[in-house]
PDB file of C-alpha atoms and ligand atoms in Angstrom:
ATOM      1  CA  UNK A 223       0.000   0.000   0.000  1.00  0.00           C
ATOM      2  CA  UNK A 224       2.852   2.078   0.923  1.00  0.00           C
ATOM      3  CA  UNK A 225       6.325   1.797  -0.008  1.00  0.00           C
ATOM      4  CA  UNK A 226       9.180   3.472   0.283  1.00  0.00           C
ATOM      5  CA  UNK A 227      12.811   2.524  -1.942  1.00  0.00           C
ATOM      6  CA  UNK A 228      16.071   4.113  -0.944  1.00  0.00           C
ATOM      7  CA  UNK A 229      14.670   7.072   0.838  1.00  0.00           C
ATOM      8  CA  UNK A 230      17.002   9.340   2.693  1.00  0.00           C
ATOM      9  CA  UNK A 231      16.294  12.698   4.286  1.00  0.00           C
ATOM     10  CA  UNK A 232      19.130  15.001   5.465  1.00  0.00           C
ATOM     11  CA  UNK A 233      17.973  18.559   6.991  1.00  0.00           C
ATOM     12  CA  UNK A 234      21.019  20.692   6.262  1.00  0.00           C
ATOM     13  CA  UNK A 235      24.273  18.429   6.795  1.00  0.00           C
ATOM     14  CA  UNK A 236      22.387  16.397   8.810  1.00  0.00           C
ATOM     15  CA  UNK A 237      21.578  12.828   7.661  1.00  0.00           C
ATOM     16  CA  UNK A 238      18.160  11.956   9.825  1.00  0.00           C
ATOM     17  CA  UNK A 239      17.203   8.953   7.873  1.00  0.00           C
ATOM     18  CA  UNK A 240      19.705   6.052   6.502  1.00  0.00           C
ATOM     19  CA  UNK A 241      18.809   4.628   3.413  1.00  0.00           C
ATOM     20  CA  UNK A 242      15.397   3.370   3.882  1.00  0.00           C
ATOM     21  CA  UNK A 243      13.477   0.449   1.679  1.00  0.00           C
ATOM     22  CA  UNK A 244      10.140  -0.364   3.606  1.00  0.00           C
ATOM     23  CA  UNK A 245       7.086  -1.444   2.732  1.00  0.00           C
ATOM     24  CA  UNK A 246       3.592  -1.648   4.330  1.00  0.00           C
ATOM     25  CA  UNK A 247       1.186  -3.750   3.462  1.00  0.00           C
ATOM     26  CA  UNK A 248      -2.505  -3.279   2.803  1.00  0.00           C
ATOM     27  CA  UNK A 249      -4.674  -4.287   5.650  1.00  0.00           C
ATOM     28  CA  UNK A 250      -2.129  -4.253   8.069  1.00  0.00           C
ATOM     29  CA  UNK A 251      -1.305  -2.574  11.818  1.00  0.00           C
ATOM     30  CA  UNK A 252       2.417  -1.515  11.293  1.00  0.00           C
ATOM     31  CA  UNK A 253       4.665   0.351  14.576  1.00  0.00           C
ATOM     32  CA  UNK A 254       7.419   2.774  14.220  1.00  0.00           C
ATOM     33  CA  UNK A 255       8.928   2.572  17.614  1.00  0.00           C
ATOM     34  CA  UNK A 256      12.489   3.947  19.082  1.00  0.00           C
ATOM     35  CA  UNK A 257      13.837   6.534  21.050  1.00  0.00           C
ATOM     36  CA  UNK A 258      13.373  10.269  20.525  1.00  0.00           C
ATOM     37  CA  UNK A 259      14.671  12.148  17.363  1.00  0.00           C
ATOM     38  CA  UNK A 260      15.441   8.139  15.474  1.00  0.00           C
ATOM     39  CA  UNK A 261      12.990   9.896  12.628  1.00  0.00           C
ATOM     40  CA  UNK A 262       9.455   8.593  13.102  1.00  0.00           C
ATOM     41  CA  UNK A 263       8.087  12.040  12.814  1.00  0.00           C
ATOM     42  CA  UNK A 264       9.922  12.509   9.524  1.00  0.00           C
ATOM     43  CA  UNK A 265       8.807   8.833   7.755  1.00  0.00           C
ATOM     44  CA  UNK A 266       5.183   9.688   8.181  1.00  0.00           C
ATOM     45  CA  UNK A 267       5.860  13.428   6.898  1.00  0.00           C
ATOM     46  CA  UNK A 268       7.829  11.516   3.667  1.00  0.00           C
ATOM     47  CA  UNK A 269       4.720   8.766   3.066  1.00  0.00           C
ATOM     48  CA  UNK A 270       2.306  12.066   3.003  1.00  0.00           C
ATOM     49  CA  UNK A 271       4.463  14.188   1.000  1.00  0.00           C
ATOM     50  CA  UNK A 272       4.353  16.646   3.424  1.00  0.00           C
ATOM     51  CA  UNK A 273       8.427  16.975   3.275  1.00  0.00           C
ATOM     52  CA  UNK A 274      10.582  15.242  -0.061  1.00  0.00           C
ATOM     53  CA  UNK A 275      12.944  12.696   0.280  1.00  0.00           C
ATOM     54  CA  UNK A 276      16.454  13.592  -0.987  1.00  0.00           C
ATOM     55  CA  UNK A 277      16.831  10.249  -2.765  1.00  0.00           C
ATOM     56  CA  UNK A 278      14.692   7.268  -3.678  1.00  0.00           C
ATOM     57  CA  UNK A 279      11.054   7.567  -4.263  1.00  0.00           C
ATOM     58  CA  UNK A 280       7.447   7.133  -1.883  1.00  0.00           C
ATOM     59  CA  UNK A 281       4.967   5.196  -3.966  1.00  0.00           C
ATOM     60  CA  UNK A 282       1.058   4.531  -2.537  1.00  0.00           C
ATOM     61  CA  UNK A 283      -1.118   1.993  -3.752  1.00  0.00           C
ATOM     62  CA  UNK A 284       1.697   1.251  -6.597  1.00  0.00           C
ATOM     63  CA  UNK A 285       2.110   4.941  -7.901  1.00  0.00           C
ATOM     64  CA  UNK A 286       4.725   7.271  -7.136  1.00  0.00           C
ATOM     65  CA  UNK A 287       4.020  10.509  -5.055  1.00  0.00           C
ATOM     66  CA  UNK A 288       4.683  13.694  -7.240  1.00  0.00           C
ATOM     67  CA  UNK A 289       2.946  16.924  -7.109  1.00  0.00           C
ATOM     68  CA  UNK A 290       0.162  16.327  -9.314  1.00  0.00           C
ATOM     69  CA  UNK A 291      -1.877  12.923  -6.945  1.00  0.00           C
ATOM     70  CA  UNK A 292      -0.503  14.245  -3.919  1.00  0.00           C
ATOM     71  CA  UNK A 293      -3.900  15.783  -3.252  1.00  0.00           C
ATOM     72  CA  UNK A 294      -5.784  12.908  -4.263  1.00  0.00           C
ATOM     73  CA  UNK A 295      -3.473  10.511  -1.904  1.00  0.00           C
ATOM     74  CA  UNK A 296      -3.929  12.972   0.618  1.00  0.00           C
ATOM     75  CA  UNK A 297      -8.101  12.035   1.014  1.00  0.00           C
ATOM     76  CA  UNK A 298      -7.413   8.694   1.104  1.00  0.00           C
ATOM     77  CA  UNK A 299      -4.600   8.937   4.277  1.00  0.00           C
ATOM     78  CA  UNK A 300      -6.139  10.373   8.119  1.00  0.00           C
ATOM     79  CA  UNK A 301      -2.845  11.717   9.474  1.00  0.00           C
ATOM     80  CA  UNK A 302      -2.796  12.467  12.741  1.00  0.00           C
ATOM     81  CA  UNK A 303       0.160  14.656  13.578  1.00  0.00           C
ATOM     82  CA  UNK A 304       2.086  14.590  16.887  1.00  0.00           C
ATOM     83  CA  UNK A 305       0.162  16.812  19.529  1.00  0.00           C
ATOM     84  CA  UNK A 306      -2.714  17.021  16.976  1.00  0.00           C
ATOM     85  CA  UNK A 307      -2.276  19.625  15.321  1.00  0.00           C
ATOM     86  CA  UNK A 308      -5.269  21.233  16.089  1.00  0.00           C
ATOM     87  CA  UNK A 309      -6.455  24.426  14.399  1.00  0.00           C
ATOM     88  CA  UNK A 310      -6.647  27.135  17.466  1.00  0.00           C
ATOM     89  CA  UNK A 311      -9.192  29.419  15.473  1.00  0.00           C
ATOM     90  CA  UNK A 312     -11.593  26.602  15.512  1.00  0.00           C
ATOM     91  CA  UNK A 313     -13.880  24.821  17.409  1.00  0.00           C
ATOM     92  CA  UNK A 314     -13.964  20.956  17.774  1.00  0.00           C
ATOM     93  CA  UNK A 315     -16.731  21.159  15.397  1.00  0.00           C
ATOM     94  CA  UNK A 316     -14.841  22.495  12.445  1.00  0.00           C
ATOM     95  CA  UNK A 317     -11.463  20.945  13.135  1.00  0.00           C
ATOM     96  CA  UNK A 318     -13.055  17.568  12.467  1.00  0.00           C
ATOM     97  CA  UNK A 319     -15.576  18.548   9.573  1.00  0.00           C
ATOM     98  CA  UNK A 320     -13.039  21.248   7.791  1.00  0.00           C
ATOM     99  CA  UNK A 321     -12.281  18.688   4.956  1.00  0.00           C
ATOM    100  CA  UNK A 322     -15.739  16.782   4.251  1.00  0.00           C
ATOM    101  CA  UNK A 323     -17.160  19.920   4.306  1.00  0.00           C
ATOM    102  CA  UNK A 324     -14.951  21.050   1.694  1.00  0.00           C
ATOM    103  CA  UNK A 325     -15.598  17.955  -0.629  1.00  0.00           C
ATOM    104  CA  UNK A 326     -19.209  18.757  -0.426  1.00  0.00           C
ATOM    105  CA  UNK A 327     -20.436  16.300   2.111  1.00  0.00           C
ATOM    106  CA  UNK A 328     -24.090  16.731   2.621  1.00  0.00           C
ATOM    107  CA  UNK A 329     -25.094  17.851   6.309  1.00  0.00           C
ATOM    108  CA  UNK A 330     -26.769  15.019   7.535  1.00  0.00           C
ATOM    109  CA  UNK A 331     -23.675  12.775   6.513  1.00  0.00           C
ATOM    110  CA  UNK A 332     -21.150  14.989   8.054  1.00  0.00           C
ATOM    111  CA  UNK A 333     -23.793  15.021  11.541  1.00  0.00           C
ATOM    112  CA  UNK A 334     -23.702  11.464  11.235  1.00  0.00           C
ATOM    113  CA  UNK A 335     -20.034  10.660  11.055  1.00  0.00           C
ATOM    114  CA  UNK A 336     -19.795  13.112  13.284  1.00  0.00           C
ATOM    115  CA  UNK A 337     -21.485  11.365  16.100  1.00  0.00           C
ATOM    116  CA  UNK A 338     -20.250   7.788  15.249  1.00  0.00           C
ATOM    117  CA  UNK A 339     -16.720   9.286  15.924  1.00  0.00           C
ATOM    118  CA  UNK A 340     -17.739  11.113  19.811  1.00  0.00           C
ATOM    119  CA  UNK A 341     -19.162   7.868  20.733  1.00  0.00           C
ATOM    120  CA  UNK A 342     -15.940   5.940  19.078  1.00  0.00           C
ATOM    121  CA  UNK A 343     -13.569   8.173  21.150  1.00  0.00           C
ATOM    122  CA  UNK A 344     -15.594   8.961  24.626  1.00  0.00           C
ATOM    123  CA  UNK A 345     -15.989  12.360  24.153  1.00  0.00           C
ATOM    124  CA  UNK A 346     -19.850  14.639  24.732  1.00  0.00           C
ATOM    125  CA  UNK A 347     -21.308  16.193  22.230  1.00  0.00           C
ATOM    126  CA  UNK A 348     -20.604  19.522  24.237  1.00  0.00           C
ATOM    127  CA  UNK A 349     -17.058  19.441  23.265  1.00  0.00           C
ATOM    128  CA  UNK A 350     -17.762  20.411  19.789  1.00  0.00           C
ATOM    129  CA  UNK A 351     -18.533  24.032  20.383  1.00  0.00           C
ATOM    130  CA  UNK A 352     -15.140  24.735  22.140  1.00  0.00           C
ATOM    131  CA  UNK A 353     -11.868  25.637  21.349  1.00  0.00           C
ATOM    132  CA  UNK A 354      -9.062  23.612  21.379  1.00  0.00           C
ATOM    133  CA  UNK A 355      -7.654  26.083  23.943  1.00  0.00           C
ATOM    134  CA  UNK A 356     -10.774  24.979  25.955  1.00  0.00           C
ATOM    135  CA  UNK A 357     -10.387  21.396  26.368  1.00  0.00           C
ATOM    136  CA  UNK A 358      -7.648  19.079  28.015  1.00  0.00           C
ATOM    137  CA  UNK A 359      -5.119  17.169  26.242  1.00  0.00           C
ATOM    138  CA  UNK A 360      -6.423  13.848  26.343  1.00  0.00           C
ATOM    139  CA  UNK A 361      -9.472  15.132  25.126  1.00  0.00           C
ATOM    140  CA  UNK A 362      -7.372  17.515  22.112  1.00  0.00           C
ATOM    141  CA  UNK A 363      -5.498  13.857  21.319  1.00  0.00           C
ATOM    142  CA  UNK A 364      -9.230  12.404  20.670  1.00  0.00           C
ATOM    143  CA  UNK A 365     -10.441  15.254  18.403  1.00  0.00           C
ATOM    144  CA  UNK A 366      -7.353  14.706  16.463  1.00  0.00           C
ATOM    145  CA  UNK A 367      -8.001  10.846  15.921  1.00  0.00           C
ATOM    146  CA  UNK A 368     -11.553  11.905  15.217  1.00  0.00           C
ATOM    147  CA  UNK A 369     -10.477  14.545  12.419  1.00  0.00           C
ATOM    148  CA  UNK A 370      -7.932  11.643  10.931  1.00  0.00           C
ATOM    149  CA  UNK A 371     -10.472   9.111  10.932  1.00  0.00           C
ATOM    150  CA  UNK A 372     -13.615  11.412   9.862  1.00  0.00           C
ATOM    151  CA  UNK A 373     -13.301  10.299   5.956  1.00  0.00           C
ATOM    152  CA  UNK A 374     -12.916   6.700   6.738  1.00  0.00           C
ATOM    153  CA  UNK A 375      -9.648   6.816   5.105  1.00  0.00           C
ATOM    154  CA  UNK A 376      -8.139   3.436   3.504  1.00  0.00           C
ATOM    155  CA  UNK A 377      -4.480   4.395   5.111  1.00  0.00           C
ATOM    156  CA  UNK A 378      -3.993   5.576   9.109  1.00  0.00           C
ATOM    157  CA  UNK A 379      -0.933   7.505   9.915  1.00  0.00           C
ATOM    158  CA  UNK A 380      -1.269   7.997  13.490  1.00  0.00           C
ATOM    159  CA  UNK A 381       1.899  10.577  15.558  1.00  0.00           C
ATOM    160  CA  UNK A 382       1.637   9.201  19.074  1.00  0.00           C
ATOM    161  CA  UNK A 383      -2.118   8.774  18.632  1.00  0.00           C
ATOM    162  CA  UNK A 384      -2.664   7.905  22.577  1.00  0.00           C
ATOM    163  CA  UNK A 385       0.436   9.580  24.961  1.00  0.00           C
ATOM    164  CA  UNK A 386      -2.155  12.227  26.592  1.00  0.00           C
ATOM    165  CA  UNK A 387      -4.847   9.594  27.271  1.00  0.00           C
ATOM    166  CA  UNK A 388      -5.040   8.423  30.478  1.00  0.00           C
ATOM    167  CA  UNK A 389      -4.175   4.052  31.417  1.00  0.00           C
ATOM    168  CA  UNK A 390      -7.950   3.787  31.092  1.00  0.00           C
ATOM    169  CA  UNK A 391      -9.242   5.541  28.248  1.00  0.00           C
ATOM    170  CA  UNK A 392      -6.414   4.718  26.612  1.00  0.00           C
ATOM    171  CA  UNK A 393      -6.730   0.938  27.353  1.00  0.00           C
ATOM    172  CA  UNK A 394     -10.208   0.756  26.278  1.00  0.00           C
ATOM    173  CA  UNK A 395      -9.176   2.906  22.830  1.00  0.00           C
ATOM    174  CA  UNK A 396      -6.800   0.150  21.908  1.00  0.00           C
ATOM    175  CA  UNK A 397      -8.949  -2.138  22.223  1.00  0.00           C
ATOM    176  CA  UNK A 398     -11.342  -0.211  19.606  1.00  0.00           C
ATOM    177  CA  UNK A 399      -8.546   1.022  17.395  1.00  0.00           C
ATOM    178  CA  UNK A 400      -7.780  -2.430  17.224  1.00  0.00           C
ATOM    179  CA  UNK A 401     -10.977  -3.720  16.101  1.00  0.00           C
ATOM    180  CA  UNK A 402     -11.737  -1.155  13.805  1.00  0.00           C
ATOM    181  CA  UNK A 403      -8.304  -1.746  11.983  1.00  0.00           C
ATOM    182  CA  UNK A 404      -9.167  -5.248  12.024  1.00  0.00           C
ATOM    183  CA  UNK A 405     -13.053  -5.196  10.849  1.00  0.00           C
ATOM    184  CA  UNK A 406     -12.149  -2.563   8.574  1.00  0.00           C
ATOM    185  CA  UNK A 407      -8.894  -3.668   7.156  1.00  0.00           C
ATOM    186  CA  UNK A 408      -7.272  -0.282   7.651  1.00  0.00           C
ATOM    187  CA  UNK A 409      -3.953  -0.032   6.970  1.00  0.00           C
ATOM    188  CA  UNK A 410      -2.205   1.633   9.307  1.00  0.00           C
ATOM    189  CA  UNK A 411       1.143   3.362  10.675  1.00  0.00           C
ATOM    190  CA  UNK A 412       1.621   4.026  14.029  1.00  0.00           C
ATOM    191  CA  UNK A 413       4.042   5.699  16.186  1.00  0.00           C
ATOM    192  CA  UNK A 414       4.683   5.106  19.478  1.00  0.00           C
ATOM    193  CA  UNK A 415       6.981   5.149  22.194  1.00  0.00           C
ATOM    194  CA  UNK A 416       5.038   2.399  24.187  1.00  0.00           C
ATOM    195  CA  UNK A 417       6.261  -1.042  23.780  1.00  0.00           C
ATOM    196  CA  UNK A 418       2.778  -2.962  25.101  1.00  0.00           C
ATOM    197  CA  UNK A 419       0.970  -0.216  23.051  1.00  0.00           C
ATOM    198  CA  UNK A 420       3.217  -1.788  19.939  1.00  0.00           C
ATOM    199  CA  UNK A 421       2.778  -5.635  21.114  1.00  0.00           C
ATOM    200  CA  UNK A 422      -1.134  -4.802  20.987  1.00  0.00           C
ATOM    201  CA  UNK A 423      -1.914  -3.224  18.254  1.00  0.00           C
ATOM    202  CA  UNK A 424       1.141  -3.949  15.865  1.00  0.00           C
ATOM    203  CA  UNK A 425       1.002  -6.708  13.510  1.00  0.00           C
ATOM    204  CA  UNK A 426       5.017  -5.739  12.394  1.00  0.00           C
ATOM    205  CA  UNK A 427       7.332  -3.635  14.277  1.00  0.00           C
ATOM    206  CA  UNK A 428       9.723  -1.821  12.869  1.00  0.00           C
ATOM    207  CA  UNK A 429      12.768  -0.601  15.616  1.00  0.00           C
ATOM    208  CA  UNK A 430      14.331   2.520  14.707  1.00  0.00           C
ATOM    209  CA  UNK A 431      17.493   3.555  16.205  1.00  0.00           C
ATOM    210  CA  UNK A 432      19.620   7.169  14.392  1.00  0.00           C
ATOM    211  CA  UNK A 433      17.529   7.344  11.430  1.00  0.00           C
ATOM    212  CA  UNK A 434      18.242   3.464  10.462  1.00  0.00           C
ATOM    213  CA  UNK A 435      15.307   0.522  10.891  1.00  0.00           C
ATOM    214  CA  UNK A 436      17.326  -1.705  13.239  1.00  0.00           C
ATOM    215  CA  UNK A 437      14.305  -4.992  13.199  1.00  0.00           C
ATOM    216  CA  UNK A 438      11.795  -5.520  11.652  1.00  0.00           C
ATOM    217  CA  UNK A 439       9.450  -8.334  13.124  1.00  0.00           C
ATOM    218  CA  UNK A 440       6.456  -9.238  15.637  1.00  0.00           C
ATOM    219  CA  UNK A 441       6.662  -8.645  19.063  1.00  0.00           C
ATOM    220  CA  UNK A 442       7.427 -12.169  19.430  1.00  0.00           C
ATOM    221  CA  UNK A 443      10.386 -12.170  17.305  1.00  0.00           C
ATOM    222  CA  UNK A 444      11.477  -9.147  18.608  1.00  0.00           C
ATOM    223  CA  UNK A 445      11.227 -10.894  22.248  1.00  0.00           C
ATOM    224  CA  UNK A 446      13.286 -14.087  21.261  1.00  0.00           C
ATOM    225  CA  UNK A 447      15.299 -13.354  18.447  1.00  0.00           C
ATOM    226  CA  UNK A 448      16.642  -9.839  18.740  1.00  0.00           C
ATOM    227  CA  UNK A 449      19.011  -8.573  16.159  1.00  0.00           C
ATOM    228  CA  UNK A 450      20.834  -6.266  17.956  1.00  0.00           C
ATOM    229  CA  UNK A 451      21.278  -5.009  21.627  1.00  0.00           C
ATOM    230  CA  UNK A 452      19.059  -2.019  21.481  1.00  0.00           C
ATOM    231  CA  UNK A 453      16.204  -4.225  20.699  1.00  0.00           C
ATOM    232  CA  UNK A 454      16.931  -5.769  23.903  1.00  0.00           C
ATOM    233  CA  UNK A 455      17.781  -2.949  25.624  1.00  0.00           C
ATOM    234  CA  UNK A 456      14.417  -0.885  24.121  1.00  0.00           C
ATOM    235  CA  UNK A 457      11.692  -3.713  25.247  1.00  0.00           C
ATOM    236  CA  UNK A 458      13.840  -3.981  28.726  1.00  0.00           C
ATOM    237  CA  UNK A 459      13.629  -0.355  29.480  1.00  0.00           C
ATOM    238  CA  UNK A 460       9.890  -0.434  29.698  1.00  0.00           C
ATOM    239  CA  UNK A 461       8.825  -2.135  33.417  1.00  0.00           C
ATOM    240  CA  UNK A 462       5.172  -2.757  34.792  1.00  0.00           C
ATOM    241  CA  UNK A 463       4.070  -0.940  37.776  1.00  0.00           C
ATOM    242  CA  UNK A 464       4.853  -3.539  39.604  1.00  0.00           C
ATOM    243  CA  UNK A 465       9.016  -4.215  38.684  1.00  0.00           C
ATOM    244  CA  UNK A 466       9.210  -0.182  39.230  1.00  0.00           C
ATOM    245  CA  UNK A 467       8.269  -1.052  42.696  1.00  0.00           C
ATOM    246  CA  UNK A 468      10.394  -3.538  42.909  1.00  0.00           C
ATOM    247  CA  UNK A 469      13.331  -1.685  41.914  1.00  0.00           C
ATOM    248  CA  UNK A 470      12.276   0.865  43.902  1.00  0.00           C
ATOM    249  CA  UNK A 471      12.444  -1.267  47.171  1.00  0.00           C
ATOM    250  CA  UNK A 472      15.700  -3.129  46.055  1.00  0.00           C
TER     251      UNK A 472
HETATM  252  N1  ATP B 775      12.274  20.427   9.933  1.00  0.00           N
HETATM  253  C1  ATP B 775      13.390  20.009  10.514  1.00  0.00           C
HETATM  254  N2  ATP B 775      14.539  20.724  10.430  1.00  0.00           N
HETATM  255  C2  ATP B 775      15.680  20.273  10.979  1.00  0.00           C
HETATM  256  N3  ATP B 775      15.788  19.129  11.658  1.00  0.00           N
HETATM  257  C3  ATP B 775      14.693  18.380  11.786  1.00  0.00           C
HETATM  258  C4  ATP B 775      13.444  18.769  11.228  1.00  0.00           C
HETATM  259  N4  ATP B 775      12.528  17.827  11.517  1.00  0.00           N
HETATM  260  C5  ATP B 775      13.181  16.883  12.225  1.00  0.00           C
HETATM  261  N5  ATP B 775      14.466  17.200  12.392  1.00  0.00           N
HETATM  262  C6  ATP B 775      15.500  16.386  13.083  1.00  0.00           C
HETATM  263  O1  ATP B 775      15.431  15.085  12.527  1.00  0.00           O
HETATM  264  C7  ATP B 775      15.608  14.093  13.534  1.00  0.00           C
HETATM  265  C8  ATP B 775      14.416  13.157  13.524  1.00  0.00           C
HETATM  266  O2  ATP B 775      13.267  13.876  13.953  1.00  0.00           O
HETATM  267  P1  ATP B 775      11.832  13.206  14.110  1.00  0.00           P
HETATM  268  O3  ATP B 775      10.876  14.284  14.417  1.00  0.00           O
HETATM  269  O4  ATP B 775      11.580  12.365  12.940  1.00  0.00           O
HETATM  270  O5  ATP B 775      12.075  12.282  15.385  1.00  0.00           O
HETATM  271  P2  ATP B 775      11.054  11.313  16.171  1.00  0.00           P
HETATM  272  O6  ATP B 775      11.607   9.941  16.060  1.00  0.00           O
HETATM  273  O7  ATP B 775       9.690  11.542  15.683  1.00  0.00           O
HETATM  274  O8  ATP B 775      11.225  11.803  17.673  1.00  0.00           O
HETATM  275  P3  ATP B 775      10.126  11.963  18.870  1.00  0.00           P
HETATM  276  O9  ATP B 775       9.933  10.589  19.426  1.00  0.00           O
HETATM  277  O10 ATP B 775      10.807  12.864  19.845  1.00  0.00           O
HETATM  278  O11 ATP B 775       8.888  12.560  18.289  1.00  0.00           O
HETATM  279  C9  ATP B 775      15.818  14.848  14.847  1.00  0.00           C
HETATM  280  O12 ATP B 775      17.190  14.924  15.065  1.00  0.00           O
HETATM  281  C10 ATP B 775      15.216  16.203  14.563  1.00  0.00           C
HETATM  282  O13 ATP B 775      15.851  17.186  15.330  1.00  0.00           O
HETATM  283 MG1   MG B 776       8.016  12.362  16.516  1.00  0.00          MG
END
C-alpha cells in the first residue's frame, strides 16, 4: 500500500534517515517505535508528502508521489500529527468537519459521522462548540483521531495517537482502534513510544534507532530473536508498575 525505496532525508548536513526500503502492506497494523529524534516524525511526513525525500522515491497503492496525486493521496490517508495539530481558530466542530465539508459532504452525513466518531472516542457532544484552547489534552489527542479518521480513510498515519490519554481511556481505545483496523482492514502506521501499546496493536514492528530501521518483526520475534542489543535494551527499558516497585524497594 505504501512503499518506500532508498529514501534518505538530510535537513542541512544532517543525515536523519539512513537509506530506507520499507514497505507496508494493505490491511495491516504496522509500529514505528524507538527513542526520541530516530525519525518517526519525519517517515510519516515523507509517506504524506508533506516533506521530499532527498533520494529514492514514496509510492502509494503502486504509484509514485509527485505533485500532481498528492492531493488525491492525501483524502485517502487520516494523518494524525504529533500533539494534533489542532487548528486554534476553531472549534472541535470544524477541526473535524473542515475537509468533508470542503468535498461537499451533505449535512446530515457529516452530523452522522460526526457522532459515530464522539461515541468511538468517549468524548460529549458539548465538546464540539469549544476551542481547542478549551479542552484538556487527552481530550485535544481524541479530536485529532476523530479529524484523521472522519473520511474513513483506507491508510492511518497515526503521531503518538494515545500519549495524553489516560491508562484507562487509553486501554479501552486500543482495544477499539484495534478492532476497527481489524473489521475494517485499515492499513495503518503508528508511532509510538510504548512497547505494550506496539505488542497490541502492531502486527510488524519496525525498531528505529539514528535514522536506520534496526528490526523488523512481531513482538514475538522481537522478544526471542533480537538482532541487535538495542532491541533488547528498548523492550527492557519499559517495566510494569509492579518491577518499578520492585526496583524501587531493592
Ligand atoms: N524540519 C526540521 N529541520 C531540521 N531538523 C529536523 C526537522 N525535523 C526533524 N528534524 C531532526 O530530525 C531528527 C528526527 O526527527 P523526528 O521528528 O523524525 O524524530 P522522532 O523519532 O519523531 O522523535 P520523537 O519521538 O521525539 O517525536 C531529529 O534529530 C530532529 O531534530
Ligand atoms: Mg516524533
Amino acid at each position: 500500500m505504501l512503499k518506500l525505496t532508498g529514501v534518505t532525508k538530510s535537513f542541512g548536513d544532517k543525515l536523519v534517515l539512513h537509506p530506507t526500503t520499507i514497505e507496508f502492506e494493505q490491511g495491516k497494523t504496522s509500529v514505528l517505535i524507538g527513542t526520541s529524534g530516530c525519525g518517526k516524525s519525519t517517515l510519516l511526513r515523507l509517506m504524506i508528502g508533506l516533506i521530499a525525500p532527498n533520494t529514492g522515491e514514496v509510492e502509494f497503492d503502486n504509484t509514485p508521489l509527485s505533485k500532481d496525486n498528492l492531493e488525491q493521496v492525501r483524502h485517502r490517508i487520516g494523518y494524525m500529527i504529533q500533539d494534533g495539530g489542532l487548528f486554534p481558530h476553531l472549534t472541535v466542530r470544524r477541526n473535524v468537519t473542515l475537509l468533508a465539508s470542503h468535498l461537499g459532504w451533505e449535512r446530515e452525513k457529516v452530523e452522522t459521522r460526526l457522532h459515530e466518531l464522539l461515541e468511538l472516542v468517549h468524548l460529549e457532544a458539548d465538546l464540539l462548540e469549544k476551542y481547542p484552547t478549551q479542552i484538556s489534552g487527552g481530550q485535544r489527542q481524541r479530536v485529532a483521531l476523530m479529524r484523521a479518521l472522519f473520511l474513513d480513510p483506507d491508510v492511518l498515519l497515526l503521531d503518538e495517537p494515545m500519549g495524553a490519554l489516560d491508562p484507562i481511556i487509553r486501554s479501552n481505545l486500543q482495544a477499539e482502534l484495534r478492532e476497527i483496523f481489524r473489521s475494517l482492514g485499515k492499513t495503518v502506521i503508528l508511532v509510538t513510544h510504548d512497547i505494550g501499546e506496539a505488542a497490541f496493536l502492531g502486527d510488524v514492528i519496525h525498531v528505529l534507532q539514528a535514522g536506520r530501521i534496526l528490526q523488523t518483526g512481531t513482538f514475538t520475534e522481537l522478544v526471542h530473536q533480537p538482532q541487535d542489543p538495542f532491541v533488547v535494551e528498548f523492550i527492557n527499558a519499559q517495566r510494569s508498575p509492579v518491577e518499578d516497585l520492585q526496583r524501587r524497594e531493592s
